[in-house]
C-alpha cells in the first residue's frame, strides 16, 4: 500500500489497497508452482519435500522491479497513483462518459495524442517537446490534457488513439467487462446447476489447454454439503458415529 495510491500532495493522497485480495491469490499461484516443482523433483529422484509458503514472503516477492530498484538505490519509492514516474502522459484520464488510460511512451505518440484531441498547440509548445520536459512540468501539462480528454467520449478516444498509434485502453466497469465481445467469445463466465438455485454464474478458469481442458464438474458446495462424506469416506466414521453427531447438532 505504500507504493499504491495517489501522491500525498494531491486530493485523496495516501496508501491505497488493491481492489482484490492479491496476496491471497498470488500465494495460491506461487504454492501451485512450488507443488509442481516438488512433484517434478519427486518423479526424478523419489524424494519428497515440505513446502513453506507465507503470505508475507509473497507480498515481498511481488514488489518485483520496485523492490529491486529500492535494494540497488536505497531510495524509498513514492506513490504515483495512476501516473508513471518517468513517462508523461502515461495515466488515466476522465472522458465525457468514463475513463481511459493513455500510455504515450515517446514524443511522437505524445504529439499524436494531442493532435487527436484537437490541441495541436500542445504538440509544438516548447515547454512540452520532450519527455523529460513533460515529466518536470507534469503539474502544468496534465490539467491541460485532462481538459482536452473530457471533451470526447471514451469510445471516440479509443477510436482516435488506435487510429493514430497511441497505446490506450478503456477503464471498464464489470458490466462492461462481462458484456465485452472478446470476454464473451472467450467464455470467461460460465453457468453451473446448483441445488439452492436453478443455476449459479461463475468466473471461468483462464487456463485453456488443448489436451486436458479444465472440467467444471460441480458448482461451489453449500455449507456443510460434504461434511458427512468426508467424515465417512476419508476419516472412517461409522454410520452410528455420524448419527450421534447429528443428534448433537454438530453436523
Short mmCIF file of C-alpha atoms in Angstrom, two decimals:
data_model
loop_
_atom_site.label_atom_id
_atom_site.label_comp_id
_atom_site.label_asym_id
_atom_site.label_seq_id
_atom_site.Cartn_x
_atom_site.Cartn_y
_atom_site.Cartn_z
CA UNK A 1 0.00 0.00 0.00
CA UNK A 2 2.97 2.33 0.48
CA UNK A 3 3.57 2.24 -3.29
CA UNK A 4 -0.11 2.17 -4.31
CA UNK A 5 -2.36 5.21 -4.19
CA UNK A 6 -2.36 8.86 -5.14
CA UNK A 7 0.51 11.22 -4.36
CA UNK A 8 0.42 12.74 -0.88
CA UNK A 9 0.21 16.26 -2.30
CA UNK A 10 -2.95 15.54 -4.34
CA UNK A 11 -6.57 15.09 -3.21
CA UNK A 12 -7.14 11.57 -1.95
CA UNK A 13 -3.43 11.02 -1.48
CA UNK A 14 -2.29 8.21 0.79
CA UNK A 15 -1.87 4.44 0.91
CA UNK A 16 -4.43 2.53 -1.14
CA UNK A 17 -5.32 -1.14 -1.04
CA UNK A 18 -5.78 -3.21 -4.17
CA UNK A 19 -9.30 -3.96 -5.35
CA UNK A 20 -8.94 -7.72 -4.79
CA UNK A 21 -7.03 -9.88 -2.30
CA UNK A 22 -3.86 -10.09 -4.38
CA UNK A 23 -1.67 -11.50 -1.60
CA UNK A 24 -4.05 -14.43 -1.09
CA UNK A 25 -4.42 -15.10 -4.81
CA UNK A 26 -0.73 -14.86 -5.59
CA UNK A 27 0.23 -17.07 -2.64
CA UNK A 28 -2.04 -19.72 -4.13
CA UNK A 29 -0.37 -19.25 -7.50
CA UNK A 30 3.14 -19.49 -6.04
CA UNK A 31 2.06 -22.53 -4.00
CA UNK A 32 0.86 -24.25 -7.17
CA UNK A 33 4.21 -23.61 -8.86
CA UNK A 34 6.05 -24.92 -5.80
CA UNK A 35 3.90 -28.07 -5.70
CA UNK A 36 4.56 -28.75 -9.38
CA UNK A 37 8.29 -28.23 -8.88
CA UNK A 38 8.27 -30.59 -5.88
CA UNK A 39 6.36 -33.22 -7.83
CA UNK A 40 8.84 -32.99 -10.70
CA UNK A 41 11.72 -33.41 -8.23
CA UNK A 42 9.96 -36.39 -6.63
CA UNK A 43 9.40 -38.04 -10.02
CA UNK A 44 13.09 -37.64 -10.87
CA UNK A 45 14.62 -38.54 -7.51
CA UNK A 46 11.93 -40.30 -5.48
CA UNK A 47 12.42 -37.73 -2.71
CA UNK A 48 9.53 -35.66 -1.39
CA UNK A 49 9.72 -32.38 0.50
CA UNK A 50 7.80 -29.88 2.60
CA UNK A 51 6.75 -26.54 1.12
CA UNK A 52 6.86 -23.48 3.38
CA UNK A 53 4.69 -20.76 1.81
CA UNK A 54 3.90 -17.47 3.58
CA UNK A 55 1.68 -14.55 2.58
CA UNK A 56 4.35 -12.11 3.78
CA UNK A 57 7.07 -13.66 1.61
CA UNK A 58 4.81 -13.49 -1.44
CA UNK A 59 3.98 -9.83 -0.85
CA UNK A 60 7.70 -9.04 -0.74
CA UNK A 61 8.32 -11.10 -3.89
CA UNK A 62 5.50 -9.27 -5.69
CA UNK A 63 7.39 -5.98 -5.33
CA UNK A 64 9.30 -7.13 -8.43
CA UNK A 65 11.14 -4.25 -10.14
CA UNK A 66 10.08 -1.75 -7.46
CA UNK A 67 11.71 -3.88 -4.77
CA UNK A 68 14.80 -4.41 -6.89
CA UNK A 69 15.12 -0.70 -7.56
CA UNK A 70 14.98 0.01 -3.83
CA UNK A 71 17.59 -2.63 -2.98
CA UNK A 72 20.01 -1.16 -5.52
CA UNK A 73 19.35 2.53 -4.89
CA UNK A 74 18.30 2.65 -1.24
CA UNK A 75 15.65 5.21 -2.26
CA UNK A 76 12.14 4.65 -0.92
CA UNK A 77 9.71 4.73 -3.87
CA UNK A 78 6.80 7.16 -3.96
CA UNK A 79 3.18 6.61 -4.82
CA UNK A 80 2.20 7.85 -8.27
CA UNK A 81 -1.48 6.94 -8.39
CA UNK A 82 -2.38 6.12 -11.98
CA UNK A 83 0.55 8.12 -13.34
CA UNK A 84 4.04 6.94 -14.32
CA UNK A 85 7.16 8.10 -12.52
CA UNK A 86 9.23 8.53 -15.70
CA UNK A 87 6.79 9.00 -18.59
CA UNK A 88 4.20 11.75 -19.16
CA UNK A 89 1.45 11.35 -20.21
CA UNK A 90 1.09 7.76 -19.02
CA UNK A 91 -2.03 7.64 -16.84
CA UNK A 92 -5.80 7.58 -16.66
CA UNK A 93 -7.98 10.42 -17.88
CA UNK A 94 -11.70 11.11 -17.48
CA UNK A 95 -13.60 11.32 -20.77
CA UNK A 96 -17.11 12.73 -21.11
CA UNK A 97 -18.63 9.36 -20.18
CA UNK A 98 -15.96 7.24 -18.50
CA UNK A 99 -12.22 6.77 -18.12
CA UNK A 100 -9.38 5.67 -20.35
CA UNK A 101 -5.68 5.09 -19.84
CA UNK A 102 -3.21 6.63 -22.26
CA UNK A 103 0.39 5.44 -22.48
CA UNK A 104 2.25 7.91 -24.70
CA UNK A 105 5.63 6.27 -24.34
CA UNK A 106 7.57 8.61 -26.64
CA UNK A 107 7.48 12.10 -28.10
CA UNK A 108 5.81 11.00 -31.33
CA UNK A 109 2.96 9.31 -29.51
CA UNK A 110 2.50 12.40 -27.35
CA UNK A 111 2.17 14.58 -30.46
CA UNK A 112 -0.36 12.18 -31.98
CA UNK A 113 -2.32 12.21 -28.72
CA UNK A 114 -2.76 15.97 -28.57
CA UNK A 115 -3.45 16.23 -32.29
CA UNK A 116 -6.22 13.66 -31.91
CA UNK A 117 -7.58 15.85 -29.14
CA UNK A 118 -7.57 18.86 -31.46
CA UNK A 119 -4.93 20.66 -29.38
CA UNK A 120 -2.01 20.85 -31.84
CA UNK A 121 -0.57 23.81 -29.93
CA UNK A 122 0.41 21.38 -27.16
CA UNK A 123 2.44 19.40 -29.69
CA UNK A 124 4.59 22.41 -30.52
CA UNK A 125 4.65 24.12 -27.14
CA UNK A 126 8.39 24.43 -26.33
CA UNK A 127 7.70 23.51 -22.69
CA UNK A 128 6.45 20.02 -23.60
CA UNK A 129 8.53 18.94 -26.60
CA UNK A 130 10.42 16.12 -24.87
CA UNK A 131 9.50 13.58 -22.24
CA UNK A 132 11.99 14.93 -19.65
CA UNK A 133 10.33 18.34 -20.02
CA UNK A 134 6.87 16.82 -19.65
CA UNK A 135 7.93 14.92 -16.54
CA UNK A 136 9.33 18.08 -15.00
CA UNK A 137 6.21 20.09 -15.87
CA UNK A 138 3.61 17.37 -15.39
CA UNK A 139 1.61 19.51 -12.94
CA UNK A 140 1.15 22.11 -15.67
CA UNK A 141 0.62 19.75 -18.61
CA UNK A 142 -1.66 17.12 -17.11
CA UNK A 143 -4.51 19.54 -16.24
CA UNK A 144 -4.40 20.79 -19.86
CA UNK A 145 -4.59 17.22 -21.14
CA UNK A 146 -7.40 16.40 -18.71
CA UNK A 147 -9.42 19.33 -20.04
CA UNK A 148 -8.79 18.11 -23.59
CA UNK A 149 -9.76 14.49 -22.90
CA UNK A 150 -13.07 15.20 -21.19
CA UNK A 151 -14.47 16.77 -24.38
CA UNK A 152 -14.89 13.42 -26.12
CA UNK A 153 -16.47 10.09 -25.22
CA UNK A 154 -14.50 7.04 -24.18
CA UNK A 155 -15.38 5.21 -27.40
CA UNK A 156 -14.34 8.16 -29.56
CA UNK A 157 -11.00 8.48 -27.80
CA UNK A 158 -10.25 4.80 -28.20
CA UNK A 159 -11.08 5.05 -31.90
CA UNK A 160 -8.90 8.12 -32.44
CA UNK A 161 -5.92 6.90 -30.44
CA UNK A 162 -5.90 3.47 -32.05
CA UNK A 163 -6.02 5.14 -35.48
CA UNK A 164 -3.03 7.29 -34.52
CA UNK A 165 -0.93 4.56 -32.93
CA UNK A 166 -1.18 5.78 -29.35
CA UNK A 167 -1.33 2.96 -26.77
CA UNK A 168 -4.57 3.24 -24.82
CA UNK A 169 -7.32 1.25 -23.20
CA UNK A 170 -10.73 1.65 -21.59
CA UNK A 171 -11.31 1.51 -17.85
CA UNK A 172 -14.27 -0.85 -17.83
CA UNK A 173 -16.70 -1.49 -15.01
CA UNK A 174 -17.75 -5.11 -14.54
CA UNK A 175 -20.92 -4.62 -16.58
CA UNK A 176 -18.73 -3.56 -19.49
CA UNK A 177 -16.24 -6.37 -18.79
CA UNK A 178 -18.75 -9.21 -18.96
CA UNK A 179 -20.55 -7.68 -21.96
CA UNK A 180 -17.30 -7.24 -23.86
CA UNK A 181 -17.40 -9.29 -27.11
CA UNK A 182 -13.93 -10.73 -26.53
CA UNK A 183 -14.73 -11.72 -22.93
CA UNK A 184 -17.89 -13.43 -24.18
CA UNK A 185 -16.07 -15.10 -27.06
CA UNK A 186 -13.51 -16.46 -24.61
CA UNK A 187 -16.31 -17.85 -22.39
CA UNK A 188 -14.94 -16.09 -19.31
CA UNK A 189 -18.27 -16.53 -17.49
CA UNK A 190 -20.00 -19.89 -17.07
CA UNK A 191 -23.17 -21.30 -15.51
CA UNK A 192 -23.48 -24.48 -13.47
CA UNK A 193 -26.51 -26.18 -11.88
CA UNK A 194 -26.86 -25.55 -8.15
CA UNK A 195 -29.09 -27.17 -5.50
CA UNK A 196 -30.35 -23.89 -3.99
CA UNK A 197 -30.99 -22.04 -7.27
CA UNK A 198 -31.53 -23.21 -10.80
CA UNK A 199 -28.07 -22.12 -11.93
CA UNK A 200 -25.14 -20.24 -10.47
CA UNK A 201 -22.96 -17.90 -12.53
CA UNK A 202 -19.19 -18.21 -12.09
CA UNK A 203 -15.98 -16.73 -13.45
CA UNK A 204 -14.29 -19.31 -15.66
CA UNK A 205 -10.74 -20.53 -15.32
CA UNK A 206 -8.35 -18.60 -17.60
CA UNK A 207 -6.44 -21.81 -18.43
CA UNK A 208 -7.09 -23.00 -21.99
CA UNK A 209 -5.48 -26.41 -22.60
CA UNK A 210 -5.77 -28.35 -25.85
CA UNK A 211 -5.37 -31.89 -24.48
CA UNK A 212 -6.59 -31.63 -20.88
CA UNK A 213 -9.13 -28.79 -20.82
CA UNK A 214 -10.46 -27.58 -17.49
CA UNK A 215 -13.54 -29.54 -16.39
CA UNK A 216 -16.40 -27.92 -14.48
CA UNK A 217 -17.93 -30.86 -12.64
CA UNK A 218 -19.89 -29.09 -9.92
CA UNK A 219 -20.82 -25.70 -8.56
CA UNK A 220 -19.32 -24.45 -5.27
CA UNK A 221 -20.73 -26.61 -2.42
CA UNK A 222 -23.31 -25.38 0.04
CA UNK A 223 -22.39 -25.05 3.72
CA UNK A 224 -21.57 -28.49 5.09
CA UNK A 225 -22.62 -30.24 1.88
CA UNK A 226 -19.77 -32.76 2.02
CA UNK A 227 -19.25 -32.99 5.78
CA UNK A 228 -20.72 -36.48 6.18
CA UNK A 229 -19.00 -37.75 3.06
CA UNK A 230 -15.62 -36.53 4.35
CA UNK A 231 -16.18 -37.94 7.84
CA UNK A 232 -17.27 -41.32 6.50
CA UNK A 233 -15.10 -41.86 3.42
CA UNK A 234 -11.90 -40.09 4.46
CA UNK A 235 -11.93 -40.27 8.26
CA UNK A 236 -13.68 -43.62 8.67
CA UNK A 237 -16.61 -42.54 10.85
CA UNK A 238 -19.30 -45.20 11.12
CA UNK A 239 -22.97 -44.51 10.49
CA UNK A 240 -23.55 -44.82 14.24
CA UNK A 241 -20.92 -42.17 14.96
CA UNK A 242 -22.43 -39.87 12.33
CA UNK A 243 -25.87 -40.35 13.87
CA UNK A 244 -24.51 -39.29 17.25
CA UNK A 245 -23.06 -36.14 15.72
CA UNK A 246 -26.41 -35.38 14.09
CA UNK A 247 -28.27 -35.76 17.38
CA UNK A 248 -25.89 -33.27 19.00
CA UNK A 249 -26.39 -30.85 16.08
CA UNK A 250 -22.65 -30.99 15.36
CA UNK A 251 -23.38 -31.91 11.76
#
